[in-house]
XYZ file of C-alpha atoms in Angstrom:
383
model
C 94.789 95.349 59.428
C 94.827 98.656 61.417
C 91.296 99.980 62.492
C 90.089 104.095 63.297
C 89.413 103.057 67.034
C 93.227 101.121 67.572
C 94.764 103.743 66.115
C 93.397 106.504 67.740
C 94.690 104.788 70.650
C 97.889 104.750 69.311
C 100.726 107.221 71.376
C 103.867 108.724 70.043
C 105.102 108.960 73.196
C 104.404 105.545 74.381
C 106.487 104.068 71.336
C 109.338 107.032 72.359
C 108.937 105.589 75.796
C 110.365 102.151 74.304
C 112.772 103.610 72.318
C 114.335 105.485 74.814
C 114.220 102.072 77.412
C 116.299 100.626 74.302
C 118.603 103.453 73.888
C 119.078 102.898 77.801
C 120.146 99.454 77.552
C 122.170 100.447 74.279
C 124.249 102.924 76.147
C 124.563 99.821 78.890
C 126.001 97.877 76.588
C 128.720 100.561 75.535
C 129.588 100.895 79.080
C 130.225 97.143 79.502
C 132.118 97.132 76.218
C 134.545 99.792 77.757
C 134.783 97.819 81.316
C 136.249 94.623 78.913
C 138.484 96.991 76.589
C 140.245 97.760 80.641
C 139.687 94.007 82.117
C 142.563 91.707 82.898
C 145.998 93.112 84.376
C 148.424 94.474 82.350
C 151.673 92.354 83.375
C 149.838 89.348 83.235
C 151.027 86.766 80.527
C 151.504 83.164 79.717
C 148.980 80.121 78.698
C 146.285 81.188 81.578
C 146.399 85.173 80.915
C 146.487 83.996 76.372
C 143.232 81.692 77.312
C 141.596 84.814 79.323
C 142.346 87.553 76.730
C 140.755 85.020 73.637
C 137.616 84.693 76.362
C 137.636 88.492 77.022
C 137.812 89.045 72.890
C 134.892 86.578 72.324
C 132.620 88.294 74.833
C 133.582 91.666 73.479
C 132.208 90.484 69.823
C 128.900 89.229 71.846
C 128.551 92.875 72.997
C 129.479 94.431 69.516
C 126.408 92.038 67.905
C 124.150 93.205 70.927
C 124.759 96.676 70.225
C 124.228 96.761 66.473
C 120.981 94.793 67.644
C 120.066 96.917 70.198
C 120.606 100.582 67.624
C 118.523 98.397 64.840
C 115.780 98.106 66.973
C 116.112 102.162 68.133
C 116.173 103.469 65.046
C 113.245 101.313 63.796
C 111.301 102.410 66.858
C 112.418 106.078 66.380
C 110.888 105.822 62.934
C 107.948 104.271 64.125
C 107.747 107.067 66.707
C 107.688 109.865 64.439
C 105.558 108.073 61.790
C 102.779 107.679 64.324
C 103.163 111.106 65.228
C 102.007 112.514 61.995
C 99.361 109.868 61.852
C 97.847 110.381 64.785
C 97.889 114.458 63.846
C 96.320 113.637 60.823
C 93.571 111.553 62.489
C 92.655 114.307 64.699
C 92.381 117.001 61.724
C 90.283 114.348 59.701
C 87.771 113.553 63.083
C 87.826 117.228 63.324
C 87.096 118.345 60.069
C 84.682 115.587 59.612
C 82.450 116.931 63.367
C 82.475 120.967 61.457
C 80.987 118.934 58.938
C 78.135 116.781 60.070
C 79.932 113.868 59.902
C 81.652 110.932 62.379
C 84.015 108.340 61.626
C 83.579 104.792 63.492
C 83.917 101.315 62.849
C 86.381 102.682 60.226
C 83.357 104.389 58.248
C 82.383 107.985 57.531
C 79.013 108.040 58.961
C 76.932 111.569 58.250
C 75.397 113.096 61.361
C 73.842 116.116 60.203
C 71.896 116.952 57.097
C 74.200 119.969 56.183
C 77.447 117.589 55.212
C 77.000 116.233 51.477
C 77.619 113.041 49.335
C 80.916 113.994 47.943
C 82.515 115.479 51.470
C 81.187 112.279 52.864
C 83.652 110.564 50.212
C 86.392 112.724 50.151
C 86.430 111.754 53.813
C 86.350 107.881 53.381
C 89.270 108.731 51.059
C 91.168 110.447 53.956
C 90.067 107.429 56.358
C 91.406 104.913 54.088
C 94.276 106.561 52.897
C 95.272 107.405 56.529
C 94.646 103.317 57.399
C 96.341 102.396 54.995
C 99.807 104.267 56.292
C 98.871 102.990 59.740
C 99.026 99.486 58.173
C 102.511 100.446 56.664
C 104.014 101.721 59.647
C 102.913 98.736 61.617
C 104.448 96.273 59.112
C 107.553 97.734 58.630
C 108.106 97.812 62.220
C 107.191 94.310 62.661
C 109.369 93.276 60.178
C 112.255 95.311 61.356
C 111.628 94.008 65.113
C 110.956 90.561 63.240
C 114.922 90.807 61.892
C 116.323 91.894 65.201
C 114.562 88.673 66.901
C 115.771 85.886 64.126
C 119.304 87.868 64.196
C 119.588 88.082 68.038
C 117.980 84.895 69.040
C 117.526 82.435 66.198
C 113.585 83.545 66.605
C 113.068 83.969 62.893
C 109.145 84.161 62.028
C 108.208 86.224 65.337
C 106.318 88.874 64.783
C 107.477 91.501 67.330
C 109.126 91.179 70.907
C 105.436 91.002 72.910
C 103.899 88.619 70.924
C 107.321 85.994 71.003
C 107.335 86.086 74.614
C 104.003 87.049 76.787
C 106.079 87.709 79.383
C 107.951 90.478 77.084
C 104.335 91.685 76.436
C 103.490 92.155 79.629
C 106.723 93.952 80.333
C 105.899 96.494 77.576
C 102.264 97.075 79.209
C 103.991 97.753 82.307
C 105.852 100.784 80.859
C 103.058 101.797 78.414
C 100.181 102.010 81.445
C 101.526 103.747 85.022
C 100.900 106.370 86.740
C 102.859 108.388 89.318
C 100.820 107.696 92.888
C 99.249 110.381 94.936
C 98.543 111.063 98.643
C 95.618 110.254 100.004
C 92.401 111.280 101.987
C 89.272 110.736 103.296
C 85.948 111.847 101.273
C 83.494 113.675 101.808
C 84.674 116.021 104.643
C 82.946 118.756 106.241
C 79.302 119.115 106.085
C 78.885 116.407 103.693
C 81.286 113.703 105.112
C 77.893 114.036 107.705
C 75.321 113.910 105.861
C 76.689 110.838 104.351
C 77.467 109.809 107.725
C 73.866 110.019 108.802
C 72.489 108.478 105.213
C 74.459 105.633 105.648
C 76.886 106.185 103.006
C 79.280 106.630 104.934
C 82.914 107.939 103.472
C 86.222 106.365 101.586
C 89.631 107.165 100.901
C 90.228 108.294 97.890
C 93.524 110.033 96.086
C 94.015 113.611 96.717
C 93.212 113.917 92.718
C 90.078 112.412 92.917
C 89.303 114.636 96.016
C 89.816 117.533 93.954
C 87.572 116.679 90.830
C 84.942 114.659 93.297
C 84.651 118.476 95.327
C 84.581 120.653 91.666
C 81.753 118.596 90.577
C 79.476 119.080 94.206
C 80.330 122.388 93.689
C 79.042 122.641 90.158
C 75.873 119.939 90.977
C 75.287 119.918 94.835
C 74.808 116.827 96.356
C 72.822 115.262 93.566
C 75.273 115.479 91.011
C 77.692 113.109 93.959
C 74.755 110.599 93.969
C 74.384 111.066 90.623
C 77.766 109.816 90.034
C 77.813 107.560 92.469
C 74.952 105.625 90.783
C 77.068 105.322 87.837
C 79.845 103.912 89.665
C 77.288 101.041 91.390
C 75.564 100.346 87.748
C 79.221 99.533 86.483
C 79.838 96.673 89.515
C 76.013 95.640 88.991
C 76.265 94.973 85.193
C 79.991 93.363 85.500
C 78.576 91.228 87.828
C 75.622 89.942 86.164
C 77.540 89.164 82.680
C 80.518 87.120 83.917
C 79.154 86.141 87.571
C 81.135 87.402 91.124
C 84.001 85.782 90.144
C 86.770 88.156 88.369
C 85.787 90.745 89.678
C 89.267 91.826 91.066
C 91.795 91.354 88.036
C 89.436 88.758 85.992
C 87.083 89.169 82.994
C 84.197 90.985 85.458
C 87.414 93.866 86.534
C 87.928 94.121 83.092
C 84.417 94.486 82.323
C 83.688 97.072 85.380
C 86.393 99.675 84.444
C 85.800 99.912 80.577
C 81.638 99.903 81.459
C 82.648 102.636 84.140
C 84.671 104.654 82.117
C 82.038 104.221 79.115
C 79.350 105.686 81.522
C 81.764 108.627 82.338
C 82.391 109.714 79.361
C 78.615 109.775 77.874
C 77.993 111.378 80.867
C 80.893 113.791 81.959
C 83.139 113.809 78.974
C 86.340 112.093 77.826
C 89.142 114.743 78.986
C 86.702 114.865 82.378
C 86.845 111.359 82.432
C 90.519 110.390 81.687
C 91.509 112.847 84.605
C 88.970 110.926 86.938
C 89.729 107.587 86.265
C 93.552 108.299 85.821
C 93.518 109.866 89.227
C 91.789 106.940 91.038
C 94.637 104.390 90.007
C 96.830 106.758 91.554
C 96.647 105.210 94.934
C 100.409 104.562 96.994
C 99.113 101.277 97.842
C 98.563 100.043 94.106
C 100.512 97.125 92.318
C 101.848 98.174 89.029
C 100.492 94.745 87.628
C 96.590 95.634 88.327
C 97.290 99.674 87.542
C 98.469 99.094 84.177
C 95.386 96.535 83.689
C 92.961 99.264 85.154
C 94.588 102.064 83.119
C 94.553 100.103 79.529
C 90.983 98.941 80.577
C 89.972 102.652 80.974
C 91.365 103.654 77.935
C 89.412 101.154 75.894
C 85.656 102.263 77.678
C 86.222 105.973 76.535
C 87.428 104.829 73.322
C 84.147 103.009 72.733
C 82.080 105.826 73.779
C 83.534 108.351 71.686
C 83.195 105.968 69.227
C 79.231 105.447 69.829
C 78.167 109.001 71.163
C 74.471 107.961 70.662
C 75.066 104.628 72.271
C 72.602 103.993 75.666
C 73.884 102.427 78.815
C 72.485 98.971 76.952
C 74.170 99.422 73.915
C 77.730 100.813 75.752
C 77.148 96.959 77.937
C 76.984 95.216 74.476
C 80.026 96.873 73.378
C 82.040 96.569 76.260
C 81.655 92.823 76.681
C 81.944 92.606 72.956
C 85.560 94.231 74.216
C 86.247 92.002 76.615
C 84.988 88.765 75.104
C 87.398 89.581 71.909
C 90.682 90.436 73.792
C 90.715 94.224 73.288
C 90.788 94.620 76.905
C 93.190 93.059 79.846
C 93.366 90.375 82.278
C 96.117 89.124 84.897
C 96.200 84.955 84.847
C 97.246 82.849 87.362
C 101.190 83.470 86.560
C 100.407 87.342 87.306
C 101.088 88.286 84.014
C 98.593 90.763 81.891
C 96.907 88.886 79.083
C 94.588 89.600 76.231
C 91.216 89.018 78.282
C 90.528 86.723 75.234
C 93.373 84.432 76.422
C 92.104 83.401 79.280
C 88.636 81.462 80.325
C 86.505 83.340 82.264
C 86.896 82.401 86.046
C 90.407 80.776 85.643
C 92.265 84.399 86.229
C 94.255 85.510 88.942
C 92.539 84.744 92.485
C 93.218 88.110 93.739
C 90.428 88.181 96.267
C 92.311 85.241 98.301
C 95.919 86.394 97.173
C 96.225 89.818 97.396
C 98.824 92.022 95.598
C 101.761 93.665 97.844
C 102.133 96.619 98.204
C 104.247 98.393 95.694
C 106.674 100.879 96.697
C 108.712 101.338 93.313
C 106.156 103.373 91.524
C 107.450 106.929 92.466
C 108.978 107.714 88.621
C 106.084 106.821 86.565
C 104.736 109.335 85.020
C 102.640 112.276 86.450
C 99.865 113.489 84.729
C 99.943 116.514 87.515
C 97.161 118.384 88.812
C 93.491 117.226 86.956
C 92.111 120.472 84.705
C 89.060 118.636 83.069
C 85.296 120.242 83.331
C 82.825 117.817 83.501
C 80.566 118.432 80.309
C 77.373 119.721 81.037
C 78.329 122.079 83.770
């Protein structure tokens, strides 16, 4: 069953993204078909040279069963794509006709905001909700079961439901594509006149991505130094509340991480916005020096705070708490366990995650085509 908060989450492009990594390897698979069509020497003959052609013929018919696989599964995910295009259009004209309106959807109900909306809007609205679910529920089944007849086909894996959920290491692989980010250059913040009066309060500075620089300096200029301290505090109350629900443990890559950047990004966006937000927190995972493994946790973590604020916009910093560990305590958000891989935080017992604290991640250097979001645009709200 599809819910109004997972799919809004839902991307297009991210489903494009793995049907055009399985149009890659499809086209790989043509290539190698070709290299076998030209294999072997052409004066070559006798017992030896009959045995390698009937070996040579046998792997070609491997390759020819790969590729049908491989162009089932694209065109299924090409459907998919499109279908959750529309969807996803659809769910925006809904949410915004329903806000015009005096009316919210969330928790998959058509709540009414405002006095001005009516009874029978506020039903022709749970019509569109449900109606709109219920393709969402569609689409997702009929991929599934076309995924579900490449697997039993390919791989004797009959009664899988898709690729991730067969193999969690083929999960984790597709959370690696769905969640990166290009990195950014770095430097050290606040500079100038600030950078020493932070000095001299004990502050001191950090480093920080050029990105965050950027937003960090629009909002001083917009808020002086109290609206920096001001968001400072909201950084600290995140690390303060992740550690007193699931202890100092996990905090780096454990249940508490996972707790600390949806809380975070919560705060943000009652605070500054979601597009304000998204920019900030995508920009702070932009750092050279960041694993892939932890980014893509960070990023999908992020994703799911703002998506519980926008779903509660009355919601207190209590409430948001409730919410988010609610989140984590389910599986909606990510964890990395002990084999590095990213897992359901649900998965996992608290405190038996990945000790990153006394194993630290390498550096990554392979990160430089993910995707660039390019230069943050996003006013904080309020300003």
């Amino acid at each position: 069953m599809v819910v109004w908060s997972e799919l809004r989450r839902w991307s297009p492009d991210r489903v494009g993204l793995v049907g055009d990594h399985l149009a890659a390897r499809s086209r790989r698979v043509a290539g190698l078909q070709d290299e076998l069509d030209d294999a072997g020497p052409a004066d070559w003959s006798g017992a030896a040279a009959d045995a390698a052609a009937g070996d040579l013929r046998a792997r070609r018919r491997e390759l020819e069963e790969l590729a049908a696989l491989l162009s089932a599964a694209v065109r299924a995910v090409d459907d998919a794509e499109n279908a959750v295009r529309e969807l996803v259009r659809g769910a925006e004209s809904v949410e915004f006709f329903a806000s015009r309106n005096g009316f919210r959807i969330a928790d998959d109900r058509v709540v009414q905001v405002a006095a001005h909306g009516g009874a029978h809007l506020g039903e022709v609205l749970h019509a569109e909700v449900r109606a709109i679910l219920t393709t969402a529920a569609e689409v997702d089944g009929e991929l599934d079961s076309a995924l579900r007849r490449v697997l039993a086909d390919g791989t004797g894996a009959a009664g899988t439901t898709t690729p991730a959920a067969a193999d969690p290491v083929a999960r984790h692989r597709e959370l690696l594509v769905r969640h990166q980010v290009k990195p950014d250059g770095t430097t050290t913040w606040p500079s100038g006149l600030t950078g020493l009066i932070a000095d001299a309060a004990g502050r001191g500075r950090t480093t920080v991505t050029l990105a965050e620089a950027d937003l960090l300096d629009d909002l001083q200029r917009r808020r002086g130094l109290l609206g920096v301290k001001e968001f400072a505090d909201v950084q600290a109350d995140a690390l303060e509340t992740a550690h007193e629900r699931f202890g100092p443990g996990g905090l780096t890559d454990g249940h508490g991480d996972a707790f600390r950047h949806a809380y975070w990004n919560a705060l943000m966006t009652r605070r500054y916005g979601e597009e304000w937000t998204r920019d900030f927190a995508t920009a702070h995972e932009r750092a050279p020096t960041g694993h892939e493994v932890p980014v893509a946790m960070d990023l999908h973590n992020n994703e799911v705070g703002r998506d519980i604020a926008r779903a509660n916009p009355d919601a207190g910093p209590g409430e948001l708490a409730e919410l988010v560990e609610r989140a984590v305590r389910d599986g909606r958000t990510l964890v990395v366990d002990r084999s590095d891989v990213l897992v359901p935080s649900n998965e996992v017992a608290v405190g038996q995650t990945r000790a990153s604290d006394v194993k630290p991640w390498p550096v990554n250097v392979n990160r430089g085509d993910d995707r660039d979001p390019g230069k943050p645009s996003a006013v904080p709200d309020g300003y």
